[in-house]
Coordinates of C-alpha atoms in Angstrom, one line a residue:
Chain A
M27 CA 92.3 140.0 107.9
T28 CA 92.1 138.7 112.0
R29 CA 95.7 138.4 111.8
T30 CA 97.1 142.0 110.7
P31 CA 97.4 142.9 114.0
R32 CA 99.9 139.7 115.1
M33 CA 101.9 140.7 111.9
K34 CA 102.5 144.3 112.3
A35 CA 103.2 143.3 117.0
R36 CA 105.8 141.0 115.1
S37 CA 107.8 143.2 112.8
K38 CA 110.7 143.3 114.4
W39 CA 113.7 142.6 112.9
P40 CA 115.7 140.4 114.3
P41 CA 112.8 137.5 115.1
R42 CA 111.3 137.7 111.7
L43 CA 115.2 137.1 110.1
A44 CA 115.9 133.8 112.7
K45 CA 112.1 132.7 111.7
A46 CA 113.3 133.2 107.8
F47 CA 115.9 131.3 108.4
F48 CA 114.6 128.4 110.4
L49 CA 112.2 128.0 107.6
L50 CA 114.7 127.8 104.9
V51 CA 116.2 125.3 106.9
F52 CA 113.5 123.3 108.2
G53 CA 112.0 123.2 104.1
L54 CA 116.1 122.1 103.3
W55 CA 115.5 119.6 105.5
T56 CA 112.2 118.3 104.3
A57 CA 112.8 118.6 100.8
A58 CA 116.4 117.9 100.1
P59 CA 116.3 114.4 100.5
V60 CA 113.3 113.4 98.0
Y61 CA 115.3 116.0 96.3
I62 CA 118.4 113.6 96.3
V63 CA 116.7 110.3 95.9
V64 CA 114.6 111.1 92.1
S65 CA 117.5 113.2 91.0
N66 CA 120.8 110.1 91.7
A67 CA 117.8 108.1 89.4
F68 CA 119.0 110.1 86.8
R69 CA 122.5 110.1 86.9
R70 CA 125.0 108.3 85.9
T71 CA 126.8 106.0 88.8
L72 CA 129.7 107.5 89.0
D73 CA 128.7 111.0 89.4
I74 CA 126.3 109.5 92.2
R75 CA 130.0 109.0 93.9
R76 CA 130.9 112.3 93.1
M77 CA 130.8 114.9 96.0
P78 CA 129.3 117.8 95.9
P79 CA 127.3 116.8 93.5
A80 CA 126.4 118.8 90.5
L81 CA 123.2 120.4 90.6
V82 CA 122.2 121.0 86.6
F83 CA 123.3 117.8 84.5
K84 CA 122.4 115.7 81.8
P85 CA 119.5 113.5 83.2
I86 CA 120.1 109.1 82.1
F87 CA 117.5 106.7 81.6
T88 CA 119.6 103.8 81.7
H89 CA 118.6 103.0 85.3
F90 CA 115.5 103.2 84.5
Q91 CA 115.9 101.3 81.5
R92 CA 117.3 98.3 83.2
L93 CA 114.6 98.5 86.0
F94 CA 112.1 97.3 83.3
E95 CA 114.1 95.4 80.9
L96 CA 116.2 93.4 83.0
D97 CA 113.6 93.0 86.2
D98 CA 110.6 93.0 85.4
F99 CA 109.8 95.8 87.0
L100 CA 106.8 97.2 85.2
R101 CA 105.4 93.8 87.5
Y102 CA 106.3 95.2 91.0
F103 CA 104.5 98.2 90.2
V104 CA 101.3 96.8 88.8
N105 CA 101.5 94.1 92.0
S106 CA 101.8 97.1 94.2
L107 CA 98.8 98.7 92.2
V108 CA 96.9 95.8 92.5
I109 CA 97.1 95.1 96.2
S110 CA 96.6 98.6 97.0
V111 CA 93.4 99.5 94.7
S112 CA 91.6 96.0 96.2
V113 CA 92.3 97.0 99.6
T114 CA 90.9 100.5 99.6
F115 CA 87.8 99.2 97.8
V116 CA 87.2 96.4 100.4
T117 CA 88.2 98.5 103.7
I118 CA 86.3 101.4 102.6
A119 CA 83.1 99.7 101.5
L120 CA 82.7 97.6 105.0
G121 CA 84.7 100.8 107.0
T122 CA 81.8 103.0 105.6
L123 CA 78.9 100.6 106.4
A124 CA 79.9 100.0 110.1
A125 CA 80.3 103.3 110.6
Y126 CA 76.4 104.1 109.6
G127 CA 76.5 100.7 111.9
L128 CA 78.1 101.9 115.2
K129 CA 75.6 105.2 114.5
L130 CA 73.1 104.0 114.8
F131 CA 72.8 101.6 117.7
K132 CA 70.2 102.5 120.0
S133 CA 72.8 101.2 123.5
R134 CA 75.3 102.2 124.3
I135 CA 77.2 99.4 122.3
G136 CA 78.7 101.7 119.4
E137 CA 80.4 103.6 122.1
R138 CA 82.1 100.1 123.6
L139 CA 82.7 99.0 119.3
S140 CA 84.4 102.2 118.8
N141 CA 86.8 102.0 121.7
L142 CA 87.8 98.6 120.1
L143 CA 88.9 99.5 116.7
L144 CA 91.3 101.8 118.3
I145 CA 92.9 98.0 120.2
G146 CA 93.1 97.3 116.4
K147 CA 95.4 100.3 115.4
M148 CA 98.1 98.9 118.3
V149 CA 98.7 95.4 117.3
P150 CA 102.3 95.4 116.1
A151 CA 102.4 94.0 112.3
I152 CA 104.9 91.1 113.3
T153 CA 102.8 89.9 116.2
V154 CA 100.5 89.5 113.5
L155 CA 102.4 88.3 110.7
L156 CA 104.2 85.7 112.2
P157 CA 101.4 82.9 112.9
M158 CA 99.6 84.3 110.2
F159 CA 102.3 82.7 108.1
I160 CA 101.7 79.6 109.6
L161 CA 98.5 79.6 108.7
M162 CA 98.8 81.4 104.6
N163 CA 101.0 78.5 104.5
R164 CA 98.9 76.0 105.2
L165 CA 96.0 77.6 103.2
R166 CA 97.9 77.7 100.6
L167 CA 97.7 81.8 100.1
T168 CA 101.2 82.9 100.2
G169 CA 102.7 83.6 96.8
T170 CA 98.6 85.2 95.8
Y171 CA 97.2 88.4 95.9
L172 CA 94.8 87.7 98.4
G173 CA 97.4 87.2 100.9
P174 CA 98.8 91.1 101.0
I175 CA 95.3 92.4 100.5
L176 CA 93.6 90.0 103.3
A177 CA 96.4 91.4 105.7
H178 CA 96.4 95.2 104.3
S179 CA 92.7 95.2 104.8
A180 CA 92.3 93.6 108.2
M181 CA 94.9 95.8 110.0
G182 CA 94.0 98.6 108.0
L183 CA 90.3 98.6 108.4
P184 CA 89.6 99.7 112.1
F185 CA 91.6 102.7 111.5
V186 CA 89.0 103.8 108.4
T187 CA 86.4 102.5 110.6
W188 CA 87.4 105.5 112.9
I189 CA 88.2 107.4 110.9
M190 CA 84.5 107.3 108.8
A191 CA 82.8 106.8 112.1
S192 CA 84.4 110.0 113.3
F193 CA 82.7 111.6 109.7
V194 CA 79.1 110.2 110.7
R195 CA 79.3 110.7 114.2
D196 CA 79.3 114.5 112.9
I197 CA 75.9 114.2 111.0
P198 CA 72.4 115.3 113.0
G199 CA 70.4 112.9 113.7
E200 CA 67.5 114.7 112.4
I201 CA 68.3 114.3 108.9
L202 CA 68.6 110.3 109.6
D203 CA 64.7 111.0 111.9
S204 CA 63.1 113.3 108.7
A205 CA 64.8 110.4 105.7
T206 CA 63.0 107.8 107.8
V207 CA 59.2 110.1 108.3
E208 CA 59.2 110.2 104.2
G209 CA 59.1 106.9 104.1
C210 CA 62.6 105.7 103.4
S211 CA 64.3 102.9 104.9
R212 CA 67.2 103.1 107.1
M213 CA 69.4 101.6 103.8
K214 CA 67.9 103.8 101.4
A215 CA 68.7 106.4 103.6
F216 CA 72.3 105.4 103.7
F217 CA 72.3 105.5 100.1
R218 CA 70.5 108.7 98.9
I219 CA 71.8 110.9 101.7
I220 CA 74.3 109.6 103.5
F221 CA 77.3 108.3 101.4
P222 CA 76.6 111.0 98.9
M223 CA 77.5 113.6 102.3
L224 CA 80.5 111.7 102.6
A225 CA 82.1 112.1 99.7
P226 CA 84.5 114.8 101.4
A227 CA 85.2 112.0 104.3
I228 CA 86.3 109.2 101.7
A229 CA 88.5 111.1 99.7
S230 CA 90.3 111.3 103.4
A231 CA 89.8 107.5 104.2
V232 CA 91.1 106.7 100.3
I233 CA 94.4 108.9 100.0
L234 CA 95.4 107.5 103.5
I235 CA 94.4 104.0 103.6
M236 CA 96.1 103.7 99.4
Q237 CA 99.1 105.0 100.5
F238 CA 99.5 103.0 103.6
S239 CA 98.9 99.2 101.3
W240 CA 100.9 101.7 98.7
N241 CA 103.9 102.0 101.0
E242 CA 103.2 98.8 103.4
L243 CA 106.7 96.2 104.1
L244 CA 106.2 93.8 106.2
F245 CA 103.8 91.7 105.6
S246 CA 104.3 91.9 101.0
L247 CA 107.9 90.9 102.1
Q248 CA 106.3 87.0 103.9
L249 CA 103.2 86.6 101.9
T250 CA 104.1 87.5 98.6
N251 CA 106.6 86.1 95.6
L252 CA 108.4 86.3 92.4
D253 CA 104.8 87.0 90.8
T254 CA 102.8 89.0 93.2
Y255 CA 106.3 91.0 94.8
P256 CA 104.6 94.8 95.2
L257 CA 107.8 97.7 95.0
T258 CA 108.1 97.4 98.5
V259 CA 109.3 94.3 98.5
G260 CA 111.1 95.2 94.9
I261 CA 112.7 97.9 97.1
A262 CA 114.0 95.9 99.8
R263 CA 115.8 93.3 97.7
Y264 CA 117.9 95.7 96.6
V265 CA 118.5 97.3 99.6
G266 CA 119.0 94.2 101.4
A267 CA 122.6 93.7 100.1
I268 CA 125.8 95.3 101.7
S269 CA 126.7 96.6 98.9
V270 CA 124.2 99.5 97.1
D271 CA 123.4 99.6 93.6
W272 CA 122.2 103.7 94.1
G273 CA 121.6 103.7 90.5
K274 CA 118.9 101.3 90.2
C275 CA 118.0 102.2 93.7
S276 CA 116.7 105.3 93.1
A277 CA 115.4 104.4 90.3
A278 CA 112.8 102.3 91.9
A279 CA 112.5 104.6 95.0
T280 CA 111.5 107.3 92.4
I281 CA 108.8 104.7 90.7
S282 CA 107.1 103.9 94.1
I283 CA 107.5 107.0 95.6
A284 CA 105.8 109.6 92.0
P285 CA 102.5 108.4 91.7
I286 CA 101.4 108.1 95.6
I287 CA 103.1 111.7 95.9
L288 CA 101.3 113.2 93.2
V289 CA 98.2 111.5 94.5
G290 CA 98.2 112.6 97.4
F291 CA 99.3 116.4 96.2
L292 CA 95.9 115.9 94.2
M293 CA 94.0 114.9 97.4
Q294 CA 95.9 117.4 99.6
K295 CA 92.8 118.7 100.9
Y296 CA 92.0 115.1 102.0
L297 CA 94.7 113.9 103.1
V298 CA 95.0 116.9 105.5
T299 CA 91.6 116.3 107.1
G300 CA 91.7 112.4 107.1
M301 CA 95.0 113.4 109.3
T302 CA 93.4 115.9 111.6
A303 CA 90.6 114.3 112.1
G304 CA 92.1 110.5 112.7
A305 CA 93.4 112.8 115.5
I306 CA 91.9 115.2 116.9
K307 CA 88.6 113.9 116.3
G308 CA 88.8 110.8 118.2
Chain B
M6 CA 50.3 94.7 110.2
T7 CA 53.5 95.2 112.5
K8 CA 56.3 92.8 112.3
P9 CA 58.1 93.2 116.7
A10 CA 60.8 95.7 116.7
A11 CA 63.4 92.7 116.9
L12 CA 63.1 91.4 114.2
S13 CA 62.4 95.2 112.2
L14 CA 65.0 96.3 109.9
E15 CA 64.1 99.9 111.0
K16 CA 63.8 99.9 114.7
G17 CA 66.3 98.4 117.0
D18 CA 69.5 96.6 116.7
L19 CA 69.5 94.3 113.8
L20 CA 70.2 96.5 110.9
P21 CA 73.5 98.1 112.8
T22 CA 74.3 94.8 113.6
L23 CA 74.3 93.3 110.7
L24 CA 76.3 96.6 109.4
M25 CA 79.0 95.3 111.3
V26 CA 79.5 91.9 110.0
P27 CA 81.2 91.9 107.5
A28 CA 83.4 94.7 108.6
V29 CA 84.3 92.7 112.1
S30 CA 84.1 89.0 110.2
L31 CA 86.9 90.6 108.4
V32 CA 89.4 91.8 111.0
L33 CA 88.3 88.5 113.5
G34 CA 89.2 86.7 110.5
V35 CA 92.5 88.1 109.8
M36 CA 93.5 89.3 112.6
V37 CA 92.2 88.0 116.0
V38 CA 92.5 84.3 114.9
P39 CA 96.5 84.8 113.9
L40 CA 96.5 86.3 117.1
A41 CA 95.0 84.3 119.3
F42 CA 97.0 81.1 117.1
G43 CA 100.1 83.8 118.1
A44 CA 99.6 83.5 122.0
F45 CA 98.6 79.8 122.0
L46 CA 101.9 78.4 119.2
S47 CA 103.9 80.7 122.1
F48 CA 103.3 78.2 124.0
F49 CA 105.0 75.4 121.9
D50 CA 107.8 74.1 120.2
F51 CA 106.7 74.9 116.4
S52 CA 107.7 73.2 113.0
F53 CA 106.5 73.1 110.1
G54 CA 105.5 69.3 108.4
S55 CA 105.9 67.7 112.4
F56 CA 103.5 69.8 114.4
D57 CA 101.7 68.0 117.5
P58 CA 100.4 69.9 120.5
R59 CA 100.0 67.2 122.1
T60 CA 104.2 66.6 122.4
A61 CA 105.1 70.1 121.9
F62 CA 104.1 71.7 125.1
V63 CA 106.9 73.9 126.9
G64 CA 104.8 76.0 129.2
L65 CA 106.5 79.5 129.5
K66 CA 110.0 78.9 128.0
H67 CA 110.2 80.3 124.8
Y68 CA 108.8 83.7 127.3
L69 CA 111.3 82.5 130.6
R70 CA 114.4 82.6 127.3
F71 CA 112.9 86.2 126.2
F72 CA 114.8 87.4 129.7
R73 CA 117.8 85.4 129.8
D74 CA 118.4 86.6 126.1
E75 CA 120.8 88.9 126.3
T76 CA 119.9 90.2 122.7
A77 CA 116.5 90.3 122.9
L78 CA 116.4 92.3 126.2
K79 CA 118.7 94.3 123.8
A80 CA 116.3 95.0 121.3
L81 CA 113.5 95.9 124.3
G82 CA 116.1 98.8 125.3
N83 CA 116.8 99.6 121.4
T84 CA 113.1 100.1 121.2
L85 CA 112.8 102.2 124.5
M86 CA 115.8 104.0 123.5
F87 CA 113.9 104.9 119.7
S88 CA 110.1 105.3 121.1
A89 CA 111.6 108.1 124.0
G90 CA 114.0 109.8 121.6
A91 CA 111.6 109.0 118.5
I92 CA 108.8 110.9 120.6
A93 CA 110.9 113.4 122.1
G94 CA 112.6 115.0 118.7
D95 CA 109.1 114.9 116.9
F96 CA 107.3 117.2 119.7
T97 CA 110.1 120.0 119.9
I98 CA 110.6 119.9 115.9
G99 CA 107.1 119.8 115.4
T100 CA 105.8 121.9 118.2
L101 CA 108.0 124.6 116.5
A102 CA 107.6 124.5 113.4
A103 CA 103.6 124.4 113.7
V104 CA 103.9 127.3 115.7
L105 CA 106.5 129.0 113.2
I106 CA 104.0 128.4 110.0
H107 CA 100.9 129.7 112.0
S108 CA 102.5 132.4 112.5
L109 CA 103.3 132.9 108.2
S110 CA 101.1 135.5 105.8
R111 CA 98.4 132.5 104.8
R112 CA 100.4 132.8 101.4
L113 CA 103.6 131.4 102.8
A114 CA 101.6 128.8 104.7
R115 CA 99.9 127.4 101.4
L116 CA 103.8 127.3 99.7
V117 CA 105.1 125.5 103.0
R118 CA 102.0 122.9 103.4
P119 CA 102.8 121.0 99.9
I120 CA 106.1 120.2 100.9
V121 CA 105.7 119.3 104.3
T122 CA 103.6 116.6 103.3
V123 CA 105.4 114.8 100.5
P124 CA 107.7 113.2 103.8
L125 CA 104.4 111.8 104.8
L126 CA 103.6 109.9 101.8
V127 CA 106.8 108.1 101.0
S128 CA 107.0 104.8 101.9
P129 CA 110.0 104.0 105.1
I130 CA 111.4 101.7 103.1
V131 CA 112.7 104.6 100.5
V132 CA 113.1 106.7 103.9
G133 CA 115.2 104.2 104.9
L134 CA 117.3 103.6 101.4
I135 CA 117.3 107.9 101.3
W136 CA 119.4 108.6 104.6
R137 CA 121.3 105.4 104.2
Y138 CA 122.5 107.4 100.6
I139 CA 123.1 110.4 103.2
Y140 CA 125.0 108.5 106.0
D141 CA 126.8 107.2 103.6
P142 CA 130.9 107.7 104.8
Q143 CA 131.5 108.8 101.7
G144 CA 128.1 110.8 100.9
I145 CA 126.8 113.8 100.7
L146 CA 126.5 114.0 105.0
Y147 CA 130.2 114.1 105.5
W148 CA 131.7 115.9 101.9
M149 CA 129.4 118.7 104.5
M150 CA 130.7 117.8 107.7
D151 CA 134.0 117.8 106.1
R152 CA 133.1 121.5 104.5
V153 CA 132.6 122.8 107.9
G154 CA 135.6 121.4 109.9
I155 CA 133.5 118.2 111.6
P156 CA 135.7 115.1 111.7
F157 CA 134.0 112.3 111.1
E158 CA 134.5 110.8 115.0
F159 CA 131.9 112.7 115.9
F160 CA 129.1 111.5 114.7
P161 CA 129.7 108.4 112.9
G162 CA 126.2 107.7 111.9
V163 CA 125.5 104.3 111.0
T164 CA 129.1 103.2 111.5
S165 CA 128.7 102.8 115.1
A166 CA 127.5 101.9 118.0
S167 CA 127.2 104.1 119.7
T168 CA 125.7 106.8 117.4
A169 CA 123.3 104.0 115.0
L170 CA 120.8 104.5 116.6
L171 CA 120.5 108.5 116.8
S172 CA 120.5 107.8 113.1
T173 CA 117.6 105.9 112.5
I174 CA 115.8 107.9 115.3
I175 CA 116.5 111.1 112.6
A176 CA 115.6 109.5 109.4
H177 CA 112.3 109.0 111.4
W178 CA 111.9 112.6 112.4
W179 CA 112.4 113.2 108.6
Q180 CA 109.1 111.7 108.1
V181 CA 107.4 112.0 111.6
V182 CA 107.6 115.5 112.1
P183 CA 105.3 116.4 109.3
F184 CA 102.4 114.4 110.8
L185 CA 102.4 116.4 114.2
I186 CA 103.0 119.8 112.1
I187 CA 99.6 119.2 110.5
V188 CA 97.8 118.3 113.3
L189 CA 99.1 121.0 115.5
T190 CA 98.3 123.9 112.6
A191 CA 94.8 122.0 113.1
G192 CA 95.2 123.2 116.8
L193 CA 96.3 126.0 116.7
V194 CA 93.8 127.5 113.6
S195 CA 90.9 126.7 116.2
I196 CA 92.6 128.9 119.3
P197 CA 90.6 131.7 118.9
T198 CA 92.9 135.4 118.2
E199 CA 91.4 136.8 120.4
L200 CA 92.9 135.4 123.4
Y201 CA 97.2 135.9 122.1
E202 CA 95.2 139.5 121.5
A203 CA 94.4 140.1 124.8
A204 CA 97.7 138.1 126.3
R205 CA 100.0 140.4 124.2
V206 CA 97.8 143.5 125.4
D207 CA 99.1 142.2 129.1
G208 CA 102.5 142.0 127.8
A209 CA 102.9 138.3 127.8
G210 CA 106.5 137.4 125.9
V211 CA 106.0 134.6 123.2
V212 CA 107.3 132.1 125.1
S213 CA 104.9 132.8 128.0
I214 CA 102.0 132.4 125.8
F215 CA 103.1 129.7 124.5
F216 CA 103.3 127.8 127.4
R217 CA 100.3 129.7 128.8
I218 CA 98.0 129.3 126.1
T219 CA 99.0 127.6 123.2
L220 CA 99.6 124.2 125.3
P221 CA 96.8 124.0 128.0
L222 CA 94.6 124.4 124.8
L223 CA 96.2 122.1 122.5
R224 CA 96.7 119.4 126.0
D225 CA 94.3 117.0 124.2
V226 CA 95.5 117.0 120.7
Y227 CA 99.7 116.2 122.3
L228 CA 97.6 113.6 124.3
V229 CA 96.2 112.0 120.5
I230 CA 99.2 112.8 118.7
L231 CA 101.4 110.9 121.6
L232 CA 99.7 108.0 121.9
I233 CA 99.4 107.1 117.6
S234 CA 102.8 108.4 117.2
G235 CA 104.5 106.4 120.4
V236 CA 102.4 103.0 118.9
D237 CA 104.5 103.9 116.0
T238 CA 107.1 104.0 117.6
I239 CA 106.9 100.8 118.8
K240 CA 106.4 98.6 115.8
V241 CA 109.1 100.2 114.2
F242 CA 110.5 98.1 111.8
D243 CA 110.7 99.1 108.1
I244 CA 113.3 102.3 108.0
I245 CA 115.5 100.3 110.9
F246 CA 115.1 97.7 107.7
A247 CA 116.7 99.2 104.9
L248 CA 119.4 101.0 107.6
T249 CA 121.5 99.6 109.3
G250 CA 119.5 95.7 109.0
G251 CA 119.6 95.9 113.0
G252 CA 123.5 96.5 113.5
P253 CA 126.2 97.2 114.1
N254 CA 126.4 94.9 117.1
N255 CA 122.6 94.8 117.3
S256 CA 122.9 98.4 118.1
T257 CA 119.8 98.6 116.5
V258 CA 117.9 95.6 116.6
S259 CA 113.9 96.7 117.7
L260 CA 111.7 93.7 118.9
S261 CA 109.9 93.8 115.2
I262 CA 113.4 93.3 113.7
Y263 CA 114.4 90.9 116.1
A264 CA 111.2 88.8 116.0
Y265 CA 110.9 89.3 112.2
T266 CA 114.9 87.6 112.3
Q267 CA 114.2 84.8 114.8
G268 CA 111.2 83.8 113.2
F269 CA 111.7 84.1 109.1
E270 CA 116.0 84.0 108.9
N271 CA 116.6 81.4 111.8
G272 CA 113.4 79.4 111.1
D273 CA 112.7 79.8 115.1
L274 CA 108.6 80.5 114.4
S275 CA 107.5 80.1 118.2
Y276 CA 110.9 81.9 119.7
G277 CA 109.5 85.1 116.7
I278 CA 106.4 84.9 117.5
A279 CA 107.1 84.9 121.9
V280 CA 109.7 88.3 121.2
A281 CA 106.8 89.2 119.5
M282 CA 104.1 88.9 121.9
V283 CA 106.3 90.5 124.2
A284 CA 106.2 93.9 121.1
M285 CA 102.4 93.6 122.0
I286 CA 102.3 93.5 125.4
A287 CA 104.7 96.9 125.5
T288 CA 103.0 99.1 123.6
F289 CA 99.4 97.8 124.3
G290 CA 101.0 98.8 128.1
L291 CA 102.9 102.0 127.1
F292 CA 100.4 103.1 124.6
G293 CA 97.2 101.4 124.3
I294 CA 95.8 101.0 127.8
P295 CA 96.3 105.2 128.1
F296 CA 94.8 106.0 125.1
I297 CA 91.4 103.8 126.0
L298 CA 91.5 105.8 128.8
Q299 CA 92.3 109.2 127.8
N300 CA 89.3 108.4 125.1
R301 CA 86.5 107.5 127.4
N302 CA 87.3 110.5 129.2
R303 CA 87.0 113.1 126.4
R304 CA 84.2 111.5 125.1
D305 CA 81.9 112.3 128.3
R306 CA 83.4 115.1 128.8

């Protein structure tokens, strides 16, 4: 109830009205584009072009039908799932171990390495992708799942480690020391004590890395082929053309955003702490 | 019998080093090796099949070409303008919205937050797609503008070289402003309410409270956001790829888009890599080095 005095001080009408208006505009601005694309997925092609758009209409499923029956869109969906889940496992496992390692260093080398992590986040994808494409081509990795999984993992790992390290740093050293005194080895202490304590941190990192991989386009565009295209590449192939089949595109976009928005909604608390941890705690 | 400390997993730096090995090898093998290989290739004329480093060495040719290539320079300029415009809007709209949302009652704020997080989860390619539909000359934006009497020529959107870059920036705002709101809200919560109350007792207005209290206290938060989101604006690819593809008349070509086109569509991999190297150097110079210095200062304090 600490907010009551502030609310009272601001109860004058014109500012409150302006505030309400701004929030309404902002809410519309945020929600309308998503509503537009999702609702278009269920409209007849003719109605997508009709202005003003009808707010109430009878939904149709022909666009989805076309995607799954003619374009094998289910495969893209499965590919996205395989890639993003693998990337999540790899980066969380390696990132958590590395974050624990950074904490254990007695010398200042841990801090130096933490700084290096930040550099990893700054490397543009295209700068890695062009030479990587040549190397993966030589190793015959293009067109396999391994290509995008490795690429996403390496690009996301510095960021995941950075987030995990910011949580591990907060664990008091006494907890580690007391575990060692009781005869726990340092690895045993990690699995028995540290890892369970990190559950919320891991949830934060999971949602962030999963949405990164699920939504990533550039690497997948060049490293996958017809058999391994994820959803983003499937959509990009529809959009690239000069004229756009809006019905099909909107349905494809809806399939791509629905699951990740659902996961994000369920894990909202962790999404928010993950973002603020990455940005604020450093 | 006690083992010497250097070989013990329980003392010293052996265990932490071992823990770092998997992560470091993945990043080295999949990110650093390609980068080094790319830096190497940017001094050669690479072609698939018949690449011989002894005869293909061209020195600085690709980098010199970059600075004589009008489209490349345009891409550099576009990238910097995109970055500046994106950051300016992100910060202004983000701050306004965060301060307003923070001043709401807790119940309302809890209602607003799930809506705010949605754009962050939408794939940038889909963001581009959505805005391409909105900017369609026969589409919803121009229908609305027509309704309130604004002529098409006032804002020709993605069809004109004069407003296309701004159009991509607006789409970027839609996606990234929520990130600012979330992080700034966390910052605002950490400011003790007593400070505000004291200022109000002294008769300070909303604006001066913001500039005297909020802004100075959130300085570090703003710096970190600036550097994180700044890096992302220099790398911009997906939104432009879906929205304009770089056109019209190259007015929205970014460094990433140009490197991609040169490398994969024109098959000039070496030049594409050189362009991408310039993009990386720009990212490091503008945001990377300040970021590292800032982080070091913060930790020393």
